[in-house]
Amino acid sequence: MPPKSILTPKPLVAGNWKMNGTRASLHEITVMGLSYDADLRRNVDLLICPPSTLLYPAATTALGTAIAIGAQDSSPKISGAHTGDVSPNMVLDSGGSMVILGHSERRTDHLEKDALIEQKASSAIATGLVAIVCVGETSSERQAGRTLAVVRRQLRGSIPRNATALQLVIAYEPVWAIGTGLTPTATDVAEVHLTIRNDLKKIMGKQQGEMVRILYGGSVKPNNAKELLSIDNVNGALVGGASLKAIDFMAIAETYRSG
Ligand code: PEP
């Protein structure tokens, strides 16, 4: 799947380990590195976001593999009295280069709203991290025909105004598709991704908006990756469950192998 135009972004396949994994799991990153060869590296970027306890050892394990390591959240603050939080410069110091923000599990479990996610993204970007901002509708919002309105509101509310295409990634993750084995139709994914693309062009300017990577996330597996990743304006995937095992994660990445 070669880039279609000079502005088409290089795909990214990102793994979100959520609250899974201990040091024994780092072996999976070593195995991923073994099949991330020159052809794949040319065609697709890979990222693993382990829990914060594993950030530093994961970054150490990934050294020399070209697999990037990222966090699953970061604070809008840089330091201070914020018990339990991890700041973006701590992520950077641990060897992380990206951070997932506004995942639906954080929006639900921690009642995170768009304005907070925007602050987190601004702070992460100012620190030098790439912010992966997640958006997506719930099942009831989809059934009410509100998918595009919800995604557009989250997008406008959660992304920093001055972000450039290299500092920002958007992940469209329908909440009802996460961890359920359900996926939207290709037509539905295409509609949402085109809407996101058009809004990014309005917000960031035509060229920058064209170059932002828009990932699809929600039950991406080896058996559906080819279909989902070939949809227009899908520039990679955010993968949960299937990122825990190297064999599944790399089978998804293989979608981007030349020829
Ligand atoms: C996710 O957690 O971002 C996700 C997409 O999970 P899964 O792939 O397991 O649906």
PDB file of C-alpha atoms and ligand atoms in Angstrom:
ATOM      1  CA  MET A   1       0.000   0.000   0.000  1.00  0.00           C
ATOM      2  CA  PRO A   2       2.348   2.828  -1.169  1.00  0.00           C
ATOM      3  CA  PRO A   3       1.611   6.483  -0.305  1.00  0.00           C
ATOM      4  CA  LYS A   4      -0.869   7.973  -2.791  1.00  0.00           C
ATOM      5  CA  SER A   5       0.430  11.545  -2.903  1.00  0.00           C
ATOM      6  CA  ILE A   6       3.276  13.517  -1.434  1.00  0.00           C
ATOM      7  CA  LEU A   7       0.916  14.722   1.305  1.00  0.00           C
ATOM      8  CA  THR A   8      -0.377  11.240   2.203  1.00  0.00           C
ATOM      9  CA  PRO A   9       0.987  10.538   5.670  1.00  0.00           C
ATOM     10  CA  LYS A  10       3.086   7.464   6.468  1.00  0.00           C
ATOM     11  CA  PRO A  11       0.810   4.951   8.210  1.00  0.00           C
ATOM     12  CA  LEU A  12       1.116   4.243  11.921  1.00  0.00           C
ATOM     13  CA  VAL A  13       0.066   1.039  13.661  1.00  0.00           C
ATOM     14  CA  ALA A  14      -0.135   1.741  17.376  1.00  0.00           C
ATOM     15  CA  GLY A  15      -0.702  -0.776  20.167  1.00  0.00           C
ATOM     16  CA  ASN A  16      -2.511   0.163  23.366  1.00  0.00           C
ATOM     17  CA  TRP A  17      -1.740  -2.391  26.070  1.00  0.00           C
ATOM     18  CA  LYS A  18      -4.163  -0.684  28.492  1.00  0.00           C
ATOM     19  CA  MET A  19      -3.763  -2.010  32.081  1.00  0.00           C
ATOM     20  CA  ASN A  20      -2.111  -5.212  30.884  1.00  0.00           C
ATOM     21  CA  GLY A  21       1.455  -6.405  31.041  1.00  0.00           C
ATOM     22  CA  THR A  22       4.323  -6.957  33.411  1.00  0.00           C
ATOM     23  CA  ARG A  23       8.038  -7.076  32.711  1.00  0.00           C
ATOM     24  CA  ALA A  24       7.583 -10.588  31.293  1.00  0.00           C
ATOM     25  CA  SER A  25       5.472  -9.067  28.501  1.00  0.00           C
ATOM     26  CA  LEU A  26       8.412  -7.040  27.183  1.00  0.00           C
ATOM     27  CA  HIS A  27       9.482 -10.159  25.306  1.00  0.00           C
ATOM     28  CA  GLU A  28       6.633  -9.435  22.874  1.00  0.00           C
ATOM     29  CA  ILE A  29       8.352  -6.180  21.866  1.00  0.00           C
ATOM     30  CA  THR A  30      11.581  -8.062  21.196  1.00  0.00           C
ATOM     31  CA  VAL A  31       9.676 -10.509  18.969  1.00  0.00           C
ATOM     32  CA  MET A  32       7.913  -7.661  17.142  1.00  0.00           C
ATOM     33  CA  GLY A  33      11.297  -6.113  16.417  1.00  0.00           C
ATOM     34  CA  LEU A  34      12.513  -9.309  14.749  1.00  0.00           C
ATOM     35  CA  SER A  35       9.971  -9.099  11.917  1.00  0.00           C
ATOM     36  CA  TYR A  36       9.934  -5.281  11.637  1.00  0.00           C
ATOM     37  CA  ASP A  37      12.351  -5.370   8.712  1.00  0.00           C
ATOM     38  CA  ALA A  38      13.512  -2.683   6.296  1.00  0.00           C
ATOM     39  CA  ASP A  39      10.520  -3.056   3.953  1.00  0.00           C
ATOM     40  CA  LEU A  40       7.980  -2.694   6.756  1.00  0.00           C
ATOM     41  CA  ARG A  41       9.925   0.151   8.354  1.00  0.00           C
ATOM     42  CA  ARG A  42       9.790   2.038   5.066  1.00  0.00           C
ATOM     43  CA  ASN A  43       6.029   1.598   4.788  1.00  0.00           C
ATOM     44  CA  VAL A  44       4.673   1.831   8.336  1.00  0.00           C
ATOM     45  CA  ASP A  45       5.617   3.264  11.729  1.00  0.00           C
ATOM     46  CA  LEU A  46       5.003   1.068  14.781  1.00  0.00           C
ATOM     47  CA  LEU A  47       4.252   2.202  18.325  1.00  0.00           C
ATOM     48  CA  ILE A  48       3.571   0.310  21.556  1.00  0.00           C
ATOM     49  CA  CYS A  49       1.944   2.080  24.505  1.00  0.00           C
ATOM     50  CA  PRO A  50       2.449  -0.070  27.621  1.00  0.00           C
ATOM     51  CA  PRO A  51       1.234   0.878  31.102  1.00  0.00           C
ATOM     52  CA  SER A  52       3.367   3.620  32.687  1.00  0.00           C
ATOM     53  CA  THR A  53       5.191   1.097  34.905  1.00  0.00           C
ATOM     54  CA  LEU A  54       6.709  -0.409  31.751  1.00  0.00           C
ATOM     55  CA  LEU A  55       7.536   2.772  29.839  1.00  0.00           C
ATOM     56  CA  TYR A  56      11.240   2.882  30.607  1.00  0.00           C
ATOM     57  CA  PRO A  57      11.960  -0.857  30.296  1.00  0.00           C
ATOM     58  CA  ALA A  58       9.858  -1.009  27.114  1.00  0.00           C
ATOM     59  CA  ALA A  59      11.851   1.857  25.616  1.00  0.00           C
ATOM     60  CA  THR A  60      15.058   0.051  26.556  1.00  0.00           C
ATOM     61  CA  THR A  61      13.783  -3.199  25.038  1.00  0.00           C
ATOM     62  CA  ALA A  62      12.769  -1.405  21.844  1.00  0.00           C
ATOM     63  CA  LEU A  63      16.178   0.227  21.341  1.00  0.00           C
ATOM     64  CA  GLY A  64      17.467  -0.684  17.899  1.00  0.00           C
ATOM     65  CA  THR A  65      14.126  -2.069  16.677  1.00  0.00           C
ATOM     66  CA  ALA A  66      12.679   1.270  15.375  1.00  0.00           C
ATOM     67  CA  ILE A  67       9.501   0.524  17.340  1.00  0.00           C
ATOM     68  CA  ALA A  68       8.437   3.699  19.157  1.00  0.00           C
ATOM     69  CA  ILE A  69       7.156   3.628  22.727  1.00  0.00           C
ATOM     70  CA  GLY A  70       4.368   5.833  24.055  1.00  0.00           C
ATOM     71  CA  ALA A  71       2.185   6.449  27.086  1.00  0.00           C
ATOM     72  CA  GLN A  72      -1.574   5.949  27.502  1.00  0.00           C
ATOM     73  CA  ASP A  73      -2.177   9.301  29.189  1.00  0.00           C
ATOM     74  CA  SER A  74      -0.283  12.313  30.518  1.00  0.00           C
ATOM     75  CA  SER A  75      -1.117  15.206  32.788  1.00  0.00           C
ATOM     76  CA  PRO A  76      -1.610  18.762  31.559  1.00  0.00           C
ATOM     77  CA  LYS A  77       0.802  19.742  34.361  1.00  0.00           C
ATOM     78  CA  ILE A  78       4.572  19.364  34.184  1.00  0.00           C
ATOM     79  CA  SER A  79       5.246  18.612  37.856  1.00  0.00           C
ATOM     80  CA  GLY A  80       3.889  19.183  41.346  1.00  0.00           C
ATOM     81  CA  ALA A  81       1.279  17.919  43.790  1.00  0.00           C
ATOM     82  CA  HIS A  82      -0.760  15.655  41.486  1.00  0.00           C
ATOM     83  CA  THR A  83      -0.680  12.224  43.111  1.00  0.00           C
ATOM     84  CA  GLY A  84      -0.799   9.330  40.695  1.00  0.00           C
ATOM     85  CA  ASP A  85      -0.391  11.429  37.552  1.00  0.00           C
ATOM     86  CA  VAL A  86       2.416  11.194  35.007  1.00  0.00           C
ATOM     87  CA  SER A  87       3.649  14.351  33.287  1.00  0.00           C
ATOM     88  CA  PRO A  88       4.605  14.577  29.610  1.00  0.00           C
ATOM     89  CA  ASN A  89       8.234  15.292  30.455  1.00  0.00           C
ATOM     90  CA  MET A  90       8.295  12.108  32.580  1.00  0.00           C
ATOM     91  CA  VAL A  91       7.057  10.214  29.517  1.00  0.00           C
ATOM     92  CA  LEU A  92       9.786  11.806  27.421  1.00  0.00           C
ATOM     93  CA  ASP A  93      12.390  11.087  30.102  1.00  0.00           C
ATOM     94  CA  SER A  94      11.324   7.410  30.125  1.00  0.00           C
ATOM     95  CA  GLY A  95      11.947   7.104  26.396  1.00  0.00           C
ATOM     96  CA  GLY A  96       8.376   7.717  25.201  1.00  0.00           C
ATOM     97  CA  SER A  97       7.766   9.803  22.092  1.00  0.00           C
ATOM     98  CA  MET A  98       3.969   9.737  21.821  1.00  0.00           C
ATOM     99  CA  VAL A  99       0.967   9.704  24.141  1.00  0.00           C
ATOM    100  CA  ILE A 100      -2.623   8.509  23.709  1.00  0.00           C
ATOM    101  CA  LEU A 101      -5.061  11.141  25.026  1.00  0.00           C
ATOM    102  CA  GLY A 102      -8.821  11.124  25.448  1.00  0.00           C
ATOM    103  CA  HIS A 103      -9.238   7.359  25.034  1.00  0.00           C
ATOM    104  CA  SER A 104     -12.893   6.486  25.619  1.00  0.00           C
ATOM    105  CA  GLU A 105     -11.919   4.454  28.695  1.00  0.00           C
ATOM    106  CA  ARG A 106     -10.426   7.605  30.221  1.00  0.00           C
ATOM    107  CA  ARG A 107     -13.410   9.677  29.111  1.00  0.00           C
ATOM    108  CA  THR A 108     -15.641   7.117  30.914  1.00  0.00           C
ATOM    109  CA  ASP A 109     -13.549   5.989  33.915  1.00  0.00           C
ATOM    110  CA  HIS A 110     -12.096   9.419  34.723  1.00  0.00           C
ATOM    111  CA  LEU A 111     -14.856  11.641  33.322  1.00  0.00           C
ATOM    112  CA  GLU A 112     -12.398  13.378  31.003  1.00  0.00           C
ATOM    113  CA  LYS A 113     -13.936  16.110  28.862  1.00  0.00           C
ATOM    114  CA  ASP A 114     -12.765  17.694  25.609  1.00  0.00           C
ATOM    115  CA  ALA A 115     -11.333  20.807  27.307  1.00  0.00           C
ATOM    116  CA  LEU A 116      -9.088  18.736  29.600  1.00  0.00           C
ATOM    117  CA  ILE A 117      -7.955  16.586  26.684  1.00  0.00           C
ATOM    118  CA  GLU A 118      -7.064  19.750  24.768  1.00  0.00           C
ATOM    119  CA  GLN A 119      -4.952  20.942  27.739  1.00  0.00           C
ATOM    120  CA  LYS A 120      -3.232  17.568  27.964  1.00  0.00           C
ATOM    121  CA  ALA A 121      -2.540  17.581  24.223  1.00  0.00           C
ATOM    122  CA  SER A 122      -1.142  21.152  24.332  1.00  0.00           C
ATOM    123  CA  SER A 123       1.135  20.258  27.215  1.00  0.00           C
ATOM    124  CA  ALA A 124       2.288  17.002  25.585  1.00  0.00           C
ATOM    125  CA  ILE A 125       3.063  18.782  22.307  1.00  0.00           C
ATOM    126  CA  ALA A 126       4.877  21.630  24.079  1.00  0.00           C
ATOM    127  CA  THR A 127       7.038  18.987  25.770  1.00  0.00           C
ATOM    128  CA  GLY A 128       7.938  17.375  22.451  1.00  0.00           C
ATOM    129  CA  LEU A 129       5.562  14.406  22.396  1.00  0.00           C
ATOM    130  CA  VAL A 130       3.193  13.499  19.569  1.00  0.00           C
ATOM    131  CA  ALA A 131      -0.397  13.601  20.865  1.00  0.00           C
ATOM    132  CA  ILE A 132      -2.735  10.823  19.688  1.00  0.00           C
ATOM    133  CA  VAL A 133      -6.183  12.270  20.338  1.00  0.00           C
ATOM    134  CA  CYS A 134      -9.048   9.749  20.407  1.00  0.00           C
ATOM    135  CA  VAL A 135     -12.604  10.516  19.323  1.00  0.00           C
ATOM    136  CA  GLY A 136     -15.621   8.288  18.793  1.00  0.00           C
ATOM    137  CA  GLU A 137     -19.317   7.864  19.392  1.00  0.00           C
ATOM    138  CA  THR A 138     -21.114   5.523  21.794  1.00  0.00           C
ATOM    139  CA  SER A 139     -23.622   2.960  20.618  1.00  0.00           C
ATOM    140  CA  SER A 140     -26.601   5.108  21.648  1.00  0.00           C
ATOM    141  CA  GLU A 141     -25.130   8.155  19.897  1.00  0.00           C
ATOM    142  CA  ARG A 142     -24.751   6.119  16.701  1.00  0.00           C
ATOM    143  CA  GLN A 143     -28.288   4.779  16.984  1.00  0.00           C
ATOM    144  CA  ALA A 144     -29.543   8.348  17.381  1.00  0.00           C
ATOM    145  CA  GLY A 145     -27.770   9.322  14.135  1.00  0.00           C
ATOM    146  CA  ARG A 146     -25.351  11.598  16.015  1.00  0.00           C
ATOM    147  CA  THR A 147     -22.036   9.972  15.050  1.00  0.00           C
ATOM    148  CA  LEU A 148     -20.680  12.795  12.913  1.00  0.00           C
ATOM    149  CA  ALA A 149     -21.884  15.533  15.286  1.00  0.00           C
ATOM    150  CA  VAL A 150     -20.249  13.832  18.285  1.00  0.00           C
ATOM    151  CA  VAL A 151     -16.958  13.173  16.512  1.00  0.00           C
ATOM    152  CA  ARG A 152     -16.815  16.729  15.146  1.00  0.00           C
ATOM    153  CA  ARG A 153     -17.506  18.214  18.577  1.00  0.00           C
ATOM    154  CA  GLN A 154     -14.809  16.068  20.189  1.00  0.00           C
ATOM    155  CA  LEU A 155     -12.340  16.946  17.436  1.00  0.00           C
ATOM    156  CA  ARG A 156     -12.884  20.700  17.689  1.00  0.00           C
ATOM    157  CA  GLY A 157     -12.828  20.580  21.493  1.00  0.00           C
ATOM    158  CA  SER A 158      -9.831  18.289  21.986  1.00  0.00           C
ATOM    159  CA  ILE A 159      -7.122  19.349  19.550  1.00  0.00           C
ATOM    160  CA  PRO A 160      -4.802  22.281  20.218  1.00  0.00           C
ATOM    161  CA  ARG A 161      -5.279  25.106  17.716  1.00  0.00           C
ATOM    162  CA  ASN A 162      -1.580  25.510  16.869  1.00  0.00           C
ATOM    163  CA  ALA A 163      -0.715  21.807  16.451  1.00  0.00           C
ATOM    164  CA  THR A 164       1.082  20.780  13.277  1.00  0.00           C
ATOM    165  CA  ALA A 165       0.610  17.533  11.352  1.00  0.00           C
ATOM    166  CA  LEU A 166       3.795  16.055  12.812  1.00  0.00           C
ATOM    167  CA  GLN A 167       2.664  16.733  16.383  1.00  0.00           C
ATOM    168  CA  LEU A 168      -0.815  15.289  16.149  1.00  0.00           C
ATOM    169  CA  VAL A 169      -2.494  11.970  15.324  1.00  0.00           C
ATOM    170  CA  ILE A 170      -6.257  11.426  15.452  1.00  0.00           C
ATOM    171  CA  ALA A 171      -7.706   8.023  16.352  1.00  0.00           C
ATOM    172  CA  TYR A 172     -11.330   7.407  15.422  1.00  0.00           C
ATOM    173  CA  GLU A 173     -12.558   4.731  17.816  1.00  0.00           C
ATOM    174  CA  PRO A 174     -16.278   3.996  17.940  1.00  0.00           C
ATOM    175  CA  VAL A 175     -16.782   3.189  21.629  1.00  0.00           C
ATOM    176  CA  TRP A 176     -19.092   0.273  20.814  1.00  0.00           C
ATOM    177  CA  ALA A 177     -16.386  -1.339  18.655  1.00  0.00           C
ATOM    178  CA  ILE A 178     -13.678  -1.334  21.337  1.00  0.00           C
ATOM    179  CA  GLY A 179     -13.043  -4.816  22.697  1.00  0.00           C
ATOM    180  CA  THR A 180     -16.332  -6.169  21.329  1.00  0.00           C
ATOM    181  CA  GLY A 181     -15.351  -7.795  18.047  1.00  0.00           C
ATOM    182  CA  LEU A 182     -17.783  -5.437  16.289  1.00  0.00           C
ATOM    183  CA  THR A 183     -16.646  -3.027  13.574  1.00  0.00           C
ATOM    184  CA  PRO A 184     -18.433  -0.381  11.507  1.00  0.00           C
ATOM    185  CA  THR A 185     -18.936  -0.988   7.803  1.00  0.00           C
ATOM    186  CA  ALA A 186     -16.229   0.260   5.461  1.00  0.00           C
ATOM    187  CA  THR A 187     -18.699   2.896   4.229  1.00  0.00           C
ATOM    188  CA  ASP A 188     -19.270   4.155   7.762  1.00  0.00           C
ATOM    189  CA  VAL A 189     -15.532   4.303   8.513  1.00  0.00           C
ATOM    190  CA  ALA A 190     -14.908   6.156   5.230  1.00  0.00           C
ATOM    191  CA  GLU A 191     -17.614   8.715   6.031  1.00  0.00           C
ATOM    192  CA  VAL A 192     -16.256   9.489   9.499  1.00  0.00           C
ATOM    193  CA  HIS A 193     -12.622   9.638   8.360  1.00  0.00           C
ATOM    194  CA  LEU A 194     -13.485  11.972   5.463  1.00  0.00           C
ATOM    195  CA  THR A 195     -15.393  14.223   7.861  1.00  0.00           C
ATOM    196  CA  ILE A 196     -12.402  14.288  10.227  1.00  0.00           C
ATOM    197  CA  ARG A 197     -10.054  15.037   7.304  1.00  0.00           C
ATOM    198  CA  ASN A 198     -12.200  17.913   6.079  1.00  0.00           C
ATOM    199  CA  ASP A 199     -12.478  19.390   9.571  1.00  0.00           C
ATOM    200  CA  LEU A 200      -8.720  19.085  10.137  1.00  0.00           C
ATOM    201  CA  LYS A 201      -8.146  21.009   6.901  1.00  0.00           C
ATOM    202  CA  LYS A 202     -10.477  23.754   8.109  1.00  0.00           C
ATOM    203  CA  ILE A 203      -8.874  23.910  11.565  1.00  0.00           C
ATOM    204  CA  MET A 204      -5.190  23.513  10.642  1.00  0.00           C
ATOM    205  CA  GLY A 205      -5.072  24.691   7.031  1.00  0.00           C
ATOM    206  CA  LYS A 206      -5.394  22.548   3.915  1.00  0.00           C
ATOM    207  CA  GLN A 207      -1.846  21.189   3.737  1.00  0.00           C
ATOM    208  CA  GLN A 208      -1.374  20.444   7.435  1.00  0.00           C
ATOM    209  CA  GLY A 209      -4.835  18.915   7.669  1.00  0.00           C
ATOM    210  CA  GLU A 210      -4.061  16.634   4.735  1.00  0.00           C
ATOM    211  CA  MET A 211      -0.918  15.309   6.424  1.00  0.00           C
ATOM    212  CA  VAL A 212      -2.360  14.368   9.841  1.00  0.00           C
ATOM    213  CA  ARG A 213      -2.554  10.613  10.404  1.00  0.00           C
ATOM    214  CA  ILE A 214      -6.084   9.443  11.129  1.00  0.00           C
ATOM    215  CA  LEU A 215      -6.111   5.980  12.694  1.00  0.00           C
ATOM    216  CA  TYR A 216      -9.064   3.651  12.940  1.00  0.00           C
ATOM    217  CA  GLY A 217      -9.423   1.782  16.255  1.00  0.00           C
ATOM    218  CA  GLY A 218     -11.938  -0.754  17.514  1.00  0.00           C
ATOM    219  CA  SER A 219     -11.543  -4.552  17.208  1.00  0.00           C
ATOM    220  CA  VAL A 220      -8.822  -4.400  14.558  1.00  0.00           C
ATOM    221  CA  LYS A 221      -7.555  -7.973  14.157  1.00  0.00           C
ATOM    222  CA  PRO A 222      -5.337  -9.792  11.667  1.00  0.00           C
ATOM    223  CA  ASN A 223      -8.438 -11.027   9.798  1.00  0.00           C
ATOM    224  CA  ASN A 224     -10.055  -7.607   9.234  1.00  0.00           C
ATOM    225  CA  ALA A 225      -6.976  -5.344   9.071  1.00  0.00           C
ATOM    226  CA  LYS A 226      -6.626  -5.471   5.287  1.00  0.00           C
ATOM    227  CA  GLU A 227     -10.176  -4.251   4.690  1.00  0.00           C
ATOM    228  CA  LEU A 228     -10.115  -1.579   7.399  1.00  0.00           C
ATOM    229  CA  LEU A 229      -6.661  -0.231   6.549  1.00  0.00           C
ATOM    230  CA  SER A 230      -7.385   0.109   2.843  1.00  0.00           C
ATOM    231  CA  ILE A 231     -10.260   2.558   3.389  1.00  0.00           C
ATOM    232  CA  ASP A 232      -9.656   6.137   2.172  1.00  0.00           C
ATOM    233  CA  ASN A 233      -8.233   8.434   4.849  1.00  0.00           C
ATOM    234  CA  VAL A 234      -7.399   5.532   7.160  1.00  0.00           C
ATOM    235  CA  ASN A 235      -3.698   6.025   7.870  1.00  0.00           C
ATOM    236  CA  GLY A 236      -3.199   3.152  10.259  1.00  0.00           C
ATOM    237  CA  ALA A 237      -4.754   1.589  13.326  1.00  0.00           C
ATOM    238  CA  LEU A 238      -4.955   1.902  17.085  1.00  0.00           C
ATOM    239  CA  VAL A 239      -5.011  -1.677  18.309  1.00  0.00           C
ATOM    240  CA  GLY A 240      -5.965  -2.848  21.800  1.00  0.00           C
ATOM    241  CA  GLY A 241      -6.302  -6.585  22.448  1.00  0.00           C
ATOM    242  CA  ALA A 242      -4.436  -7.684  19.329  1.00  0.00           C
ATOM    243  CA  SER A 243      -1.374  -5.621  20.304  1.00  0.00           C
ATOM    244  CA  LEU A 244      -0.593  -7.792  23.327  1.00  0.00           C
ATOM    245  CA  LYS A 245       0.828 -10.609  21.240  1.00  0.00           C
ATOM    246  CA  ALA A 246       3.595  -9.976  18.725  1.00  0.00           C
ATOM    247  CA  ILE A 247       2.151 -12.500  16.286  1.00  0.00           C
ATOM    248  CA  ASP A 248      -1.201 -10.659  16.048  1.00  0.00           C
ATOM    249  CA  PHE A 249       0.237  -7.149  16.093  1.00  0.00           C
ATOM    250  CA  MET A 250       2.779  -7.916  13.389  1.00  0.00           C
ATOM    251  CA  ALA A 251       0.135  -9.671  11.266  1.00  0.00           C
ATOM    252  CA  ILE A 252      -1.765  -6.353  11.287  1.00  0.00           C
ATOM    253  CA  ALA A 253       1.409  -4.410  10.446  1.00  0.00           C
ATOM    254  CA  GLU A 254       2.082  -6.830   7.570  1.00  0.00           C
ATOM    255  CA  THR A 255      -0.868  -5.245   5.749  1.00  0.00           C
ATOM    256  CA  TYR A 256       1.613  -2.559   4.720  1.00  0.00           C
ATOM    257  CA  ARG A 257       4.246  -4.863   3.242  1.00  0.00           C
ATOM    258  CA  SER A 258       5.198  -3.963  -0.345  1.00  0.00           C
ATOM    259  CA  GLY A 259       3.881  -6.091  -3.185  1.00  0.00           C
TER     260      GLY A 259
HETATM  261  C1  PEP B   1      -8.417   0.383  22.065  1.00  0.00           C
HETATM  262  O1  PEP B   1      -8.368   0.116  23.256  1.00  0.00           O
HETATM  263  O2  PEP B   1      -8.032   1.492  21.690  1.00  0.00           O
HETATM  264  C2  PEP B   1      -8.915  -0.613  21.142  1.00  0.00           C
HETATM  265  C3  PEP B   1      -9.106  -0.261  19.907  1.00  0.00           C
HETATM  266  O3  PEP B   1      -9.151  -1.893  21.648  1.00  0.00           O
HETATM  267  P1  PEP B   1      -9.504  -3.213  20.789  1.00  0.00           P
HETATM  268  O4  PEP B   1      -8.570  -3.253  19.617  1.00  0.00           O
HETATM  269  O5  PEP B   1      -9.269  -4.336  21.744  1.00  0.00           O
HETATM  270  O6  PEP B   1     -10.920  -3.084  20.359  1.00  0.00           O
END
